[in-house]
Amino acid sequence: MKSPLIQELIEAFRILPGVGPKSAQRMAYYILERNKEGGEKLSQTLSRAVSEVGNCALCRTLTEESTCTLCLSTQRNSTELCIVENPTDVTVIEQSGVFKGKYFVLMGHLSPIDGIGPSALGLYLLEARLARNEITELIIATNPTVEGEATAFYIQQLADSFGILTTRLAQGIPLGGELEYLDSGTLTQAFIARKKV
Ligand SMILES: [Zn+2]
């Protein structure tokens, strides 16, 4: 018989993706039996991150600053803008070192069934940015899923209305795959072989 608080802790761990009842129980007991210090650090960091991390005012990626370091960097090419679905995609592309421009992070993809339309993806921010005439190439790196493709098509039309060149990552990305699971070699190839859409 578990105490109510232990049960509550186990339930709390279950909000994490891929964590079922058994893993959640293992995590809870691990902290309580063997690593209270680590558990304390986890709870403090989690609490701070949840309250302080928000979205970059320019690219929407996750950051505790109002504008992220990547957006503020003067070392990056501001004429190339890469559109990705998630902050982890930025990390993957950065690890490959193939891209030196700036990013725009959708924080998802268009999904009318779930009520996620253009404004939920901050596309008004993207539109305002395209209107400033600084961007000469928009690289759409949404995932090659049905939703990712639909999102790419929408953004491509938006870019077209401003007469901005749009490219899309090329071969090497498996259909239905997601960027964050790609090795950097495959991603680099896809970037180099990107094509006009
Ligand atoms: Zn940013």
mmCIF file with all atom_site columns, C-alpha atoms and ligand atoms in Angstrom:
data_model
loop_
_atom_site.group_PDB
_atom_site.id
_atom_site.type_symbol
_atom_site.label_atom_id
_atom_site.label_alt_id
_atom_site.label_comp_id
_atom_site.label_asym_id
_atom_site.label_entity_id
_atom_site.label_seq_id
_atom_site.pdbx_PDB_ins_code
_atom_site.Cartn_x
_atom_site.Cartn_y
_atom_site.Cartn_z
_atom_site.occupancy
_atom_site.B_iso_or_equiv
_atom_site.pdbx_formal_charge
_atom_site.auth_seq_id
_atom_site.auth_comp_id
_atom_site.auth_asym_id
_atom_site.auth_atom_id
_atom_site.pdbx_PDB_model_num
ATOM   1   C  CA . MET A 1 1   ? 0.000  0.000  0.000   1.00 0.00 ? 1   MET A CA 1
ATOM   2   C  CA . LYS A 1 2   ? 1.516  3.299  -1.125  1.00 0.00 ? 2   LYS A CA 1
ATOM   3   C  CA . SER A 1 3   ? 1.063  6.505  0.826   1.00 0.00 ? 3   SER A CA 1
ATOM   4   C  CA . PRO A 1 4   ? -1.101 9.128  -0.939  1.00 0.00 ? 4   PRO A CA 1
ATOM   5   C  CA . LEU A 1 5   ? 1.893  11.412 -1.513  1.00 0.00 ? 5   LEU A CA 1
ATOM   6   C  CA . ILE A 1 6   ? 3.978  8.664  -3.102  1.00 0.00 ? 6   ILE A CA 1
ATOM   7   C  CA . GLN A 1 7   ? 1.019  7.773  -5.286  1.00 0.00 ? 7   GLN A CA 1
ATOM   8   C  CA . GLU A 1 8   ? 0.714  11.438 -6.246  1.00 0.00 ? 8   GLU A CA 1
ATOM   9   C  CA . LEU A 1 9   ? 4.411  11.566 -7.164  1.00 0.00 ? 9   LEU A CA 1
ATOM   10  C  CA . ILE A 1 10  ? 4.040  8.497  -9.372  1.00 0.00 ? 10  ILE A CA 1
ATOM   11  C  CA . GLU A 1 11  ? 1.034  10.057 -11.117 1.00 0.00 ? 11  GLU A CA 1
ATOM   12  C  CA . ALA A 1 12  ? 3.026  13.274 -11.608 1.00 0.00 ? 12  ALA A CA 1
ATOM   13  C  CA . PHE A 1 13  ? 5.806  11.432 -13.446 1.00 0.00 ? 13  PHE A CA 1
ATOM   14  C  CA . ARG A 1 14  ? 3.228  9.922  -15.767 1.00 0.00 ? 14  ARG A CA 1
ATOM   15  C  CA . ILE A 1 15  ? 2.693  13.245 -17.566 1.00 0.00 ? 15  ILE A CA 1
ATOM   16  C  CA . LEU A 1 16  ? 6.023  12.618 -19.303 1.00 0.00 ? 16  LEU A CA 1
ATOM   17  C  CA . PRO A 1 17  ? 5.903  11.090 -22.799 1.00 0.00 ? 17  PRO A CA 1
ATOM   18  C  CA . GLY A 1 18  ? 6.673  7.388  -22.870 1.00 0.00 ? 18  GLY A CA 1
ATOM   19  C  CA . VAL A 1 19  ? 6.436  6.988  -19.105 1.00 0.00 ? 19  VAL A CA 1
ATOM   20  C  CA . GLY A 1 20  ? 4.001  4.276  -18.069 1.00 0.00 ? 20  GLY A CA 1
ATOM   21  C  CA . PRO A 1 21  ? 2.960  3.233  -14.548 1.00 0.00 ? 21  PRO A CA 1
ATOM   22  C  CA . LYS A 1 22  ? 5.991  0.991  -14.002 1.00 0.00 ? 22  LYS A CA 1
ATOM   23  C  CA . SER A 1 23  ? 8.605  3.539  -15.075 1.00 0.00 ? 23  SER A CA 1
ATOM   24  C  CA . ALA A 1 24  ? 6.847  6.245  -13.070 1.00 0.00 ? 24  ALA A CA 1
ATOM   25  C  CA . GLN A 1 25  ? 6.940  4.052  -9.975  1.00 0.00 ? 25  GLN A CA 1
ATOM   26  C  CA . ARG A 1 26  ? 10.614 3.272  -10.522 1.00 0.00 ? 26  ARG A CA 1
ATOM   27  C  CA . MET A 1 27  ? 11.431 6.985  -10.823 1.00 0.00 ? 27  MET A CA 1
ATOM   28  C  CA . ALA A 1 28  ? 9.497  7.916  -7.703  1.00 0.00 ? 28  ALA A CA 1
ATOM   29  C  CA . TYR A 1 29  ? 11.122 5.207  -5.559  1.00 0.00 ? 29  TYR A CA 1
ATOM   30  C  CA . TYR A 1 30  ? 14.555 5.926  -6.986  1.00 0.00 ? 30  TYR A CA 1
ATOM   31  C  CA . ILE A 1 31  ? 14.346 9.525  -5.814  1.00 0.00 ? 31  ILE A CA 1
ATOM   32  C  CA . LEU A 1 32  ? 12.855 8.743  -2.420  1.00 0.00 ? 32  LEU A CA 1
ATOM   33  C  CA . GLU A 1 33  ? 15.139 5.821  -1.624  1.00 0.00 ? 33  GLU A CA 1
ATOM   34  C  CA . ARG A 1 34  ? 18.387 6.708  -3.291  1.00 0.00 ? 34  ARG A CA 1
ATOM   35  C  CA . ASN A 1 35  ? 18.670 10.260 -4.530  1.00 0.00 ? 35  ASN A CA 1
ATOM   36  C  CA . LYS A 1 36  ? 16.784 12.837 -2.518  1.00 0.00 ? 36  LYS A CA 1
ATOM   37  C  CA . GLU A 1 37  ? 19.425 15.450 -3.318  1.00 0.00 ? 37  GLU A CA 1
ATOM   38  C  CA . GLY A 1 38  ? 18.946 14.921 -7.059  1.00 0.00 ? 38  GLY A CA 1
ATOM   39  C  CA . GLY A 1 39  ? 15.189 14.991 -6.532  1.00 0.00 ? 39  GLY A CA 1
ATOM   40  C  CA . GLU A 1 40  ? 15.471 18.354 -4.767  1.00 0.00 ? 40  GLU A CA 1
ATOM   41  C  CA . LYS A 1 41  ? 17.527 19.760 -7.635  1.00 0.00 ? 41  LYS A CA 1
ATOM   42  C  CA . LEU A 1 42  ? 15.071 18.341 -10.173 1.00 0.00 ? 42  LEU A CA 1
ATOM   43  C  CA . SER A 1 43  ? 12.101 19.917 -8.451  1.00 0.00 ? 43  SER A CA 1
ATOM   44  C  CA . GLN A 1 44  ? 13.757 23.335 -8.123  1.00 0.00 ? 44  GLN A CA 1
ATOM   45  C  CA . THR A 1 45  ? 15.029 23.403 -11.697 1.00 0.00 ? 45  THR A CA 1
ATOM   46  C  CA . LEU A 1 46  ? 11.710 22.175 -13.038 1.00 0.00 ? 46  LEU A CA 1
ATOM   47  C  CA . SER A 1 47  ? 9.837  24.819 -11.101 1.00 0.00 ? 47  SER A CA 1
ATOM   48  C  CA . ARG A 1 48  ? 12.154 27.620 -12.290 1.00 0.00 ? 48  ARG A CA 1
ATOM   49  C  CA . ALA A 1 49  ? 12.110 26.444 -15.906 1.00 0.00 ? 49  ALA A CA 1
ATOM   50  C  CA . VAL A 1 50  ? 8.331  26.173 -15.977 1.00 0.00 ? 50  VAL A CA 1
ATOM   51  C  CA . SER A 1 51  ? 7.866  29.670 -14.600 1.00 0.00 ? 51  SER A CA 1
ATOM   52  C  CA . GLU A 1 52  ? 10.739 31.452 -16.388 1.00 0.00 ? 52  GLU A CA 1
ATOM   53  C  CA . VAL A 1 53  ? 11.014 29.865 -19.823 1.00 0.00 ? 53  VAL A CA 1
ATOM   54  C  CA . GLY A 1 54  ? 8.791  31.450 -22.436 1.00 0.00 ? 54  GLY A CA 1
ATOM   55  C  CA . ASN A 1 55  ? 8.957  32.128 -26.169 1.00 0.00 ? 55  ASN A CA 1
ATOM   56  C  CA . CYS A 1 56  ? 11.460 34.334 -27.983 1.00 0.00 ? 56  CYS A CA 1
ATOM   57  C  CA . ALA A 1 57  ? 9.698  37.479 -29.204 1.00 0.00 ? 57  ALA A CA 1
ATOM   58  C  CA . LEU A 1 58  ? 11.283 37.093 -32.643 1.00 0.00 ? 58  LEU A CA 1
ATOM   59  C  CA . CYS A 1 59  ? 11.544 33.385 -33.449 1.00 0.00 ? 59  CYS A CA 1
ATOM   60  C  CA . ARG A 1 60  ? 9.241  31.839 -30.803 1.00 0.00 ? 60  ARG A CA 1
ATOM   61  C  CA . THR A 1 61  ? 11.779 29.281 -29.634 1.00 0.00 ? 61  THR A CA 1
ATOM   62  C  CA . LEU A 1 62  ? 11.921 28.466 -25.942 1.00 0.00 ? 62  LEU A CA 1
ATOM   63  C  CA . THR A 1 63  ? 14.091 30.799 -23.885 1.00 0.00 ? 63  THR A CA 1
ATOM   64  C  CA . GLU A 1 64  ? 14.121 32.567 -20.522 1.00 0.00 ? 64  GLU A CA 1
ATOM   65  C  CA . GLU A 1 65  ? 15.249 35.773 -22.279 1.00 0.00 ? 65  GLU A CA 1
ATOM   66  C  CA . SER A 1 66  ? 12.825 38.038 -24.153 1.00 0.00 ? 66  SER A CA 1
ATOM   67  C  CA . THR A 1 67  ? 14.900 37.492 -27.320 1.00 0.00 ? 67  THR A CA 1
ATOM   68  C  CA . CYS A 1 68  ? 17.037 34.356 -27.712 1.00 0.00 ? 68  CYS A CA 1
ATOM   69  C  CA . THR A 1 69  ? 20.823 34.425 -28.243 1.00 0.00 ? 69  THR A CA 1
ATOM   70  C  CA . LEU A 1 70  ? 20.485 33.027 -31.760 1.00 0.00 ? 70  LEU A CA 1
ATOM   71  C  CA . CYS A 1 71  ? 18.191 35.863 -32.829 1.00 0.00 ? 71  CYS A CA 1
ATOM   72  C  CA . LEU A 1 72  ? 20.486 38.433 -31.214 1.00 0.00 ? 72  LEU A CA 1
ATOM   73  C  CA . SER A 1 73  ? 23.648 36.988 -32.788 1.00 0.00 ? 73  SER A CA 1
ATOM   74  C  CA . THR A 1 74  ? 25.374 39.291 -35.257 1.00 0.00 ? 74  THR A CA 1
ATOM   75  C  CA . GLN A 1 75  ? 27.410 36.340 -36.572 1.00 0.00 ? 75  GLN A CA 1
ATOM   76  C  CA . ARG A 1 76  ? 24.370 34.873 -38.303 1.00 0.00 ? 76  ARG A CA 1
ATOM   77  C  CA . ASN A 1 77  ? 23.089 35.597 -41.772 1.00 0.00 ? 77  ASN A CA 1
ATOM   78  C  CA . SER A 1 78  ? 19.822 37.489 -41.354 1.00 0.00 ? 78  SER A CA 1
ATOM   79  C  CA . THR A 1 79  ? 18.759 37.044 -44.972 1.00 0.00 ? 79  THR A CA 1
ATOM   80  C  CA . GLU A 1 80  ? 18.181 33.286 -44.633 1.00 0.00 ? 80  GLU A CA 1
ATOM   81  C  CA . LEU A 1 81  ? 15.353 32.143 -42.414 1.00 0.00 ? 81  LEU A CA 1
ATOM   82  C  CA . CYS A 1 82  ? 14.776 28.474 -41.639 1.00 0.00 ? 82  CYS A CA 1
ATOM   83  C  CA . ILE A 1 83  ? 11.309 27.428 -40.523 1.00 0.00 ? 83  ILE A CA 1
ATOM   84  C  CA . VAL A 1 84  ? 11.092 24.454 -38.174 1.00 0.00 ? 84  VAL A CA 1
ATOM   85  C  CA . GLU A 1 85  ? 8.333  22.902 -36.116 1.00 0.00 ? 85  GLU A CA 1
ATOM   86  C  CA . ASN A 1 86  ? 10.091 22.535 -32.770 1.00 0.00 ? 86  ASN A CA 1
ATOM   87  C  CA . PRO A 1 87  ? 12.994 23.939 -30.720 1.00 0.00 ? 87  PRO A CA 1
ATOM   88  C  CA . THR A 1 88  ? 14.643 20.489 -30.827 1.00 0.00 ? 88  THR A CA 1
ATOM   89  C  CA . ASP A 1 89  ? 14.816 20.842 -34.634 1.00 0.00 ? 89  ASP A CA 1
ATOM   90  C  CA . VAL A 1 90  ? 16.927 23.985 -34.165 1.00 0.00 ? 90  VAL A CA 1
ATOM   91  C  CA . THR A 1 91  ? 19.277 22.015 -31.920 1.00 0.00 ? 91  THR A CA 1
ATOM   92  C  CA . VAL A 1 92  ? 19.613 19.223 -34.495 1.00 0.00 ? 92  VAL A CA 1
ATOM   93  C  CA . ILE A 1 93  ? 20.330 21.642 -37.363 1.00 0.00 ? 93  ILE A CA 1
ATOM   94  C  CA . GLU A 1 94  ? 22.781 23.586 -35.195 1.00 0.00 ? 94  GLU A CA 1
ATOM   95  C  CA . GLN A 1 95  ? 24.645 20.371 -34.366 1.00 0.00 ? 95  GLN A CA 1
ATOM   96  C  CA . SER A 1 96  ? 25.062 19.687 -38.076 1.00 0.00 ? 96  SER A CA 1
ATOM   97  C  CA . GLY A 1 97  ? 26.639 23.148 -38.522 1.00 0.00 ? 97  GLY A CA 1
ATOM   98  C  CA . VAL A 1 98  ? 25.263 23.345 -42.070 1.00 0.00 ? 98  VAL A CA 1
ATOM   99  C  CA . PHE A 1 99  ? 23.135 26.451 -41.611 1.00 0.00 ? 99  PHE A CA 1
ATOM   100 C  CA . LYS A 1 100 ? 24.292 29.914 -40.608 1.00 0.00 ? 100 LYS A CA 1
ATOM   101 C  CA . GLY A 1 101 ? 21.075 31.871 -40.950 1.00 0.00 ? 101 GLY A CA 1
ATOM   102 C  CA . LYS A 1 102 ? 18.280 32.513 -38.499 1.00 0.00 ? 102 LYS A CA 1
ATOM   103 C  CA . TYR A 1 103 ? 15.280 30.460 -37.444 1.00 0.00 ? 103 TYR A CA 1
ATOM   104 C  CA . PHE A 1 104 ? 11.577 30.714 -36.964 1.00 0.00 ? 104 PHE A CA 1
ATOM   105 C  CA . VAL A 1 105 ? 10.042 28.062 -34.717 1.00 0.00 ? 105 VAL A CA 1
ATOM   106 C  CA . LEU A 1 106 ? 6.390  27.250 -35.298 1.00 0.00 ? 106 LEU A CA 1
ATOM   107 C  CA . MET A 1 107 ? 5.984  25.339 -32.021 1.00 0.00 ? 107 MET A CA 1
ATOM   108 C  CA . GLY A 1 108 ? 3.879  22.784 -33.882 1.00 0.00 ? 108 GLY A CA 1
ATOM   109 C  CA . HIS A 1 109 ? 2.176  22.452 -37.245 1.00 0.00 ? 109 HIS A CA 1
ATOM   110 C  CA . LEU A 1 110 ? -1.167 23.337 -38.768 1.00 0.00 ? 110 LEU A CA 1
ATOM   111 C  CA . SER A 1 111 ? -3.793 20.920 -37.548 1.00 0.00 ? 111 SER A CA 1
ATOM   112 C  CA . PRO A 1 112 ? -7.361 22.092 -38.139 1.00 0.00 ? 112 PRO A CA 1
ATOM   113 C  CA . ILE A 1 113 ? -8.757 19.043 -36.297 1.00 0.00 ? 113 ILE A CA 1
ATOM   114 C  CA . ASP A 1 114 ? -7.001 20.172 -33.121 1.00 0.00 ? 114 ASP A CA 1
ATOM   115 C  CA . GLY A 1 115 ? -7.935 23.798 -33.726 1.00 0.00 ? 115 GLY A CA 1
ATOM   116 C  CA . ILE A 1 116 ? -4.336 24.786 -34.546 1.00 0.00 ? 116 ILE A CA 1
ATOM   117 C  CA . GLY A 1 117 ? -4.485 27.451 -37.221 1.00 0.00 ? 117 GLY A CA 1
ATOM   118 C  CA . PRO A 1 118 ? -1.981 30.001 -38.559 1.00 0.00 ? 118 PRO A CA 1
ATOM   119 C  CA . SER A 1 119 ? -2.247 32.360 -35.589 1.00 0.00 ? 119 SER A CA 1
ATOM   120 C  CA . ALA A 1 120 ? -1.517 29.571 -33.084 1.00 0.00 ? 120 ALA A CA 1
ATOM   121 C  CA . LEU A 1 121 ? 1.771  29.056 -34.953 1.00 0.00 ? 121 LEU A CA 1
ATOM   122 C  CA . GLY A 1 122 ? 2.592  32.746 -34.758 1.00 0.00 ? 122 GLY A CA 1
ATOM   123 C  CA . LEU A 1 123 ? 2.470  33.122 -38.518 1.00 0.00 ? 123 LEU A CA 1
ATOM   124 C  CA . TYR A 1 124 ? 1.515  36.785 -38.080 1.00 0.00 ? 124 TYR A CA 1
ATOM   125 C  CA . LEU A 1 125 ? 5.019  37.249 -36.609 1.00 0.00 ? 125 LEU A CA 1
ATOM   126 C  CA . LEU A 1 126 ? 6.507  35.520 -39.639 1.00 0.00 ? 126 LEU A CA 1
ATOM   127 C  CA . GLU A 1 127 ? 4.419  37.646 -41.969 1.00 0.00 ? 127 GLU A CA 1
ATOM   128 C  CA . ALA A 1 128 ? 5.582  40.848 -40.236 1.00 0.00 ? 128 ALA A CA 1
ATOM   129 C  CA . ARG A 1 129 ? 9.152  39.656 -40.598 1.00 0.00 ? 129 ARG A CA 1
ATOM   130 C  CA . LEU A 1 130 ? 8.784  38.848 -44.297 1.00 0.00 ? 130 LEU A CA 1
ATOM   131 C  CA . ALA A 1 131 ? 7.225  42.277 -44.804 1.00 0.00 ? 131 ALA A CA 1
ATOM   132 C  CA . ARG A 1 132 ? 10.423 43.922 -43.537 1.00 0.00 ? 132 ARG A CA 1
ATOM   133 C  CA . ASN A 1 133 ? 12.148 42.819 -46.735 1.00 0.00 ? 133 ASN A CA 1
ATOM   134 C  CA . GLU A 1 134 ? 15.324 41.530 -45.069 1.00 0.00 ? 134 GLU A CA 1
ATOM   135 C  CA . ILE A 1 135 ? 14.838 37.884 -45.935 1.00 0.00 ? 135 ILE A CA 1
ATOM   136 C  CA . THR A 1 136 ? 15.861 36.614 -49.355 1.00 0.00 ? 136 THR A CA 1
ATOM   137 C  CA . GLU A 1 137 ? 15.455 32.882 -48.774 1.00 0.00 ? 137 GLU A CA 1
ATOM   138 C  CA . LEU A 1 138 ? 12.964 31.010 -46.672 1.00 0.00 ? 138 LEU A CA 1
ATOM   139 C  CA . ILE A 1 139 ? 14.049 27.436 -45.976 1.00 0.00 ? 139 ILE A CA 1
ATOM   140 C  CA . ILE A 1 140 ? 11.092 25.342 -44.933 1.00 0.00 ? 140 ILE A CA 1
ATOM   141 C  CA . ALA A 1 141 ? 12.234 22.470 -42.741 1.00 0.00 ? 141 ALA A CA 1
ATOM   142 C  CA . THR A 1 142 ? 8.922  21.243 -41.395 1.00 0.00 ? 142 THR A CA 1
ATOM   143 C  CA . ASN A 1 143 ? 8.649  17.485 -40.914 1.00 0.00 ? 143 ASN A CA 1
ATOM   144 C  CA . PRO A 1 144 ? 7.746  15.403 -43.991 1.00 0.00 ? 144 PRO A CA 1
ATOM   145 C  CA . THR A 1 145 ? 4.429  14.365 -42.468 1.00 0.00 ? 145 THR A CA 1
ATOM   146 C  CA . VAL A 1 146 ? 0.979  15.218 -43.823 1.00 0.00 ? 146 VAL A CA 1
ATOM   147 C  CA . GLU A 1 147 ? 0.610  18.100 -41.354 1.00 0.00 ? 147 GLU A CA 1
ATOM   148 C  CA . GLY A 1 148 ? 4.181  19.255 -41.934 1.00 0.00 ? 148 GLY A CA 1
ATOM   149 C  CA . GLU A 1 149 ? 3.615  19.332 -45.699 1.00 0.00 ? 149 GLU A CA 1
ATOM   150 C  CA . ALA A 1 150 ? 0.342  21.233 -45.327 1.00 0.00 ? 150 ALA A CA 1
ATOM   151 C  CA . THR A 1 151 ? 2.088  23.737 -43.085 1.00 0.00 ? 151 THR A CA 1
ATOM   152 C  CA . ALA A 1 152 ? 4.938  24.076 -45.589 1.00 0.00 ? 152 ALA A CA 1
ATOM   153 C  CA . PHE A 1 153 ? 2.451  24.731 -48.381 1.00 0.00 ? 153 PHE A CA 1
ATOM   154 C  CA . TYR A 1 154 ? 0.733  27.463 -46.380 1.00 0.00 ? 154 TYR A CA 1
ATOM   155 C  CA . ILE A 1 155 ? 4.038  29.161 -45.567 1.00 0.00 ? 155 ILE A CA 1
ATOM   156 C  CA . GLN A 1 156 ? 5.219  28.848 -49.151 1.00 0.00 ? 156 GLN A CA 1
ATOM   157 C  CA . GLN A 1 157 ? 2.131  30.730 -50.319 1.00 0.00 ? 157 GLN A CA 1
ATOM   158 C  CA . LEU A 1 158 ? 2.772  33.393 -47.709 1.00 0.00 ? 158 LEU A CA 1
ATOM   159 C  CA . ALA A 1 159 ? 6.355  33.790 -48.934 1.00 0.00 ? 159 ALA A CA 1
ATOM   160 C  CA . ASP A 1 160 ? 5.157  33.860 -52.548 1.00 0.00 ? 160 ASP A CA 1
ATOM   161 C  CA . SER A 1 161 ? 2.927  36.828 -51.753 1.00 0.00 ? 161 SER A CA 1
ATOM   162 C  CA . PHE A 1 162 ? 6.091  38.703 -50.751 1.00 0.00 ? 162 PHE A CA 1
ATOM   163 C  CA . GLY A 1 163 ? 8.064  37.384 -53.730 1.00 0.00 ? 163 GLY A CA 1
ATOM   164 C  CA . ILE A 1 164 ? 10.541 35.590 -51.455 1.00 0.00 ? 164 ILE A CA 1
ATOM   165 C  CA . LEU A 1 165 ? 12.422 32.485 -52.652 1.00 0.00 ? 165 LEU A CA 1
ATOM   166 C  CA . THR A 1 166 ? 11.314 29.372 -50.805 1.00 0.00 ? 166 THR A CA 1
ATOM   167 C  CA . THR A 1 167 ? 13.322 26.163 -50.548 1.00 0.00 ? 167 THR A CA 1
ATOM   168 C  CA . ARG A 1 168 ? 12.493 22.865 -48.936 1.00 0.00 ? 168 ARG A CA 1
ATOM   169 C  CA . LEU A 1 169 ? 14.886 20.279 -47.485 1.00 0.00 ? 169 LEU A CA 1
ATOM   170 C  CA . ALA A 1 170 ? 15.560 17.582 -50.050 1.00 0.00 ? 170 ALA A CA 1
ATOM   171 C  CA . GLN A 1 171 ? 16.176 13.831 -50.085 1.00 0.00 ? 171 GLN A CA 1
ATOM   172 C  CA . GLY A 1 172 ? 17.430 11.844 -47.158 1.00 0.00 ? 172 GLY A CA 1
ATOM   173 C  CA . ILE A 1 173 ? 14.544 12.571 -44.853 1.00 0.00 ? 173 ILE A CA 1
ATOM   174 C  CA . PRO A 1 174 ? 12.353 9.484  -44.579 1.00 0.00 ? 174 PRO A CA 1
ATOM   175 C  CA . LEU A 1 175 ? 8.667  10.027 -45.308 1.00 0.00 ? 175 LEU A CA 1
ATOM   176 C  CA . GLY A 1 176 ? 6.736  10.368 -42.099 1.00 0.00 ? 176 GLY A CA 1
ATOM   177 C  CA . GLY A 1 177 ? 10.031 10.937 -40.284 1.00 0.00 ? 177 GLY A CA 1
ATOM   178 C  CA . GLU A 1 178 ? 10.917 13.723 -37.911 1.00 0.00 ? 178 GLU A CA 1
ATOM   179 C  CA . LEU A 1 179 ? 13.969 15.953 -37.996 1.00 0.00 ? 179 LEU A CA 1
ATOM   180 C  CA . GLU A 1 180 ? 14.967 15.374 -34.412 1.00 0.00 ? 180 GLU A CA 1
ATOM   181 C  CA . TYR A 1 181 ? 15.630 11.683 -35.087 1.00 0.00 ? 181 TYR A CA 1
ATOM   182 C  CA . LEU A 1 182 ? 17.937 12.282 -38.028 1.00 0.00 ? 182 LEU A CA 1
ATOM   183 C  CA . ASP A 1 183 ? 21.681 11.900 -37.843 1.00 0.00 ? 183 ASP A CA 1
ATOM   184 C  CA . SER A 1 184 ? 23.503 15.095 -38.698 1.00 0.00 ? 184 SER A CA 1
ATOM   185 C  CA . GLY A 1 185 ? 25.011 13.629 -41.899 1.00 0.00 ? 185 GLY A CA 1
ATOM   186 C  CA . THR A 1 186 ? 21.583 12.956 -43.378 1.00 0.00 ? 186 THR A CA 1
ATOM   187 C  CA . LEU A 1 187 ? 20.375 16.338 -42.279 1.00 0.00 ? 187 LEU A CA 1
ATOM   188 C  CA . THR A 1 188 ? 23.402 18.079 -43.786 1.00 0.00 ? 188 THR A CA 1
ATOM   189 C  CA . GLN A 1 189 ? 22.756 16.349 -47.119 1.00 0.00 ? 189 GLN A CA 1
ATOM   190 C  CA . ALA A 1 190 ? 19.100 17.350 -47.049 1.00 0.00 ? 190 ALA A CA 1
ATOM   191 C  CA . PHE A 1 191 ? 20.089 20.925 -46.358 1.00 0.00 ? 191 PHE A CA 1
ATOM   192 C  CA . ILE A 1 192 ? 22.680 21.153 -49.102 1.00 0.00 ? 192 ILE A CA 1
ATOM   193 C  CA . ALA A 1 193 ? 20.312 19.557 -51.625 1.00 0.00 ? 193 ALA A CA 1
ATOM   194 C  CA . ARG A 1 194 ? 17.367 21.748 -50.695 1.00 0.00 ? 194 ARG A CA 1
ATOM   195 C  CA . LYS A 1 195 ? 15.323 22.784 -53.697 1.00 0.00 ? 195 LYS A CA 1
ATOM   196 C  CA . LYS A 1 196 ? 13.160 25.647 -54.827 1.00 0.00 ? 196 LYS A CA 1
ATOM   197 C  CA . VAL A 1 197 ? 9.461  25.042 -54.298 1.00 0.00 ? 197 VAL A CA 1
HETATM 198 ZN ZN . ZN  B 2 .   ? 14.802 33.842 -31.164 1.00 0.00 ? 1   ZN  B ZN 1
#
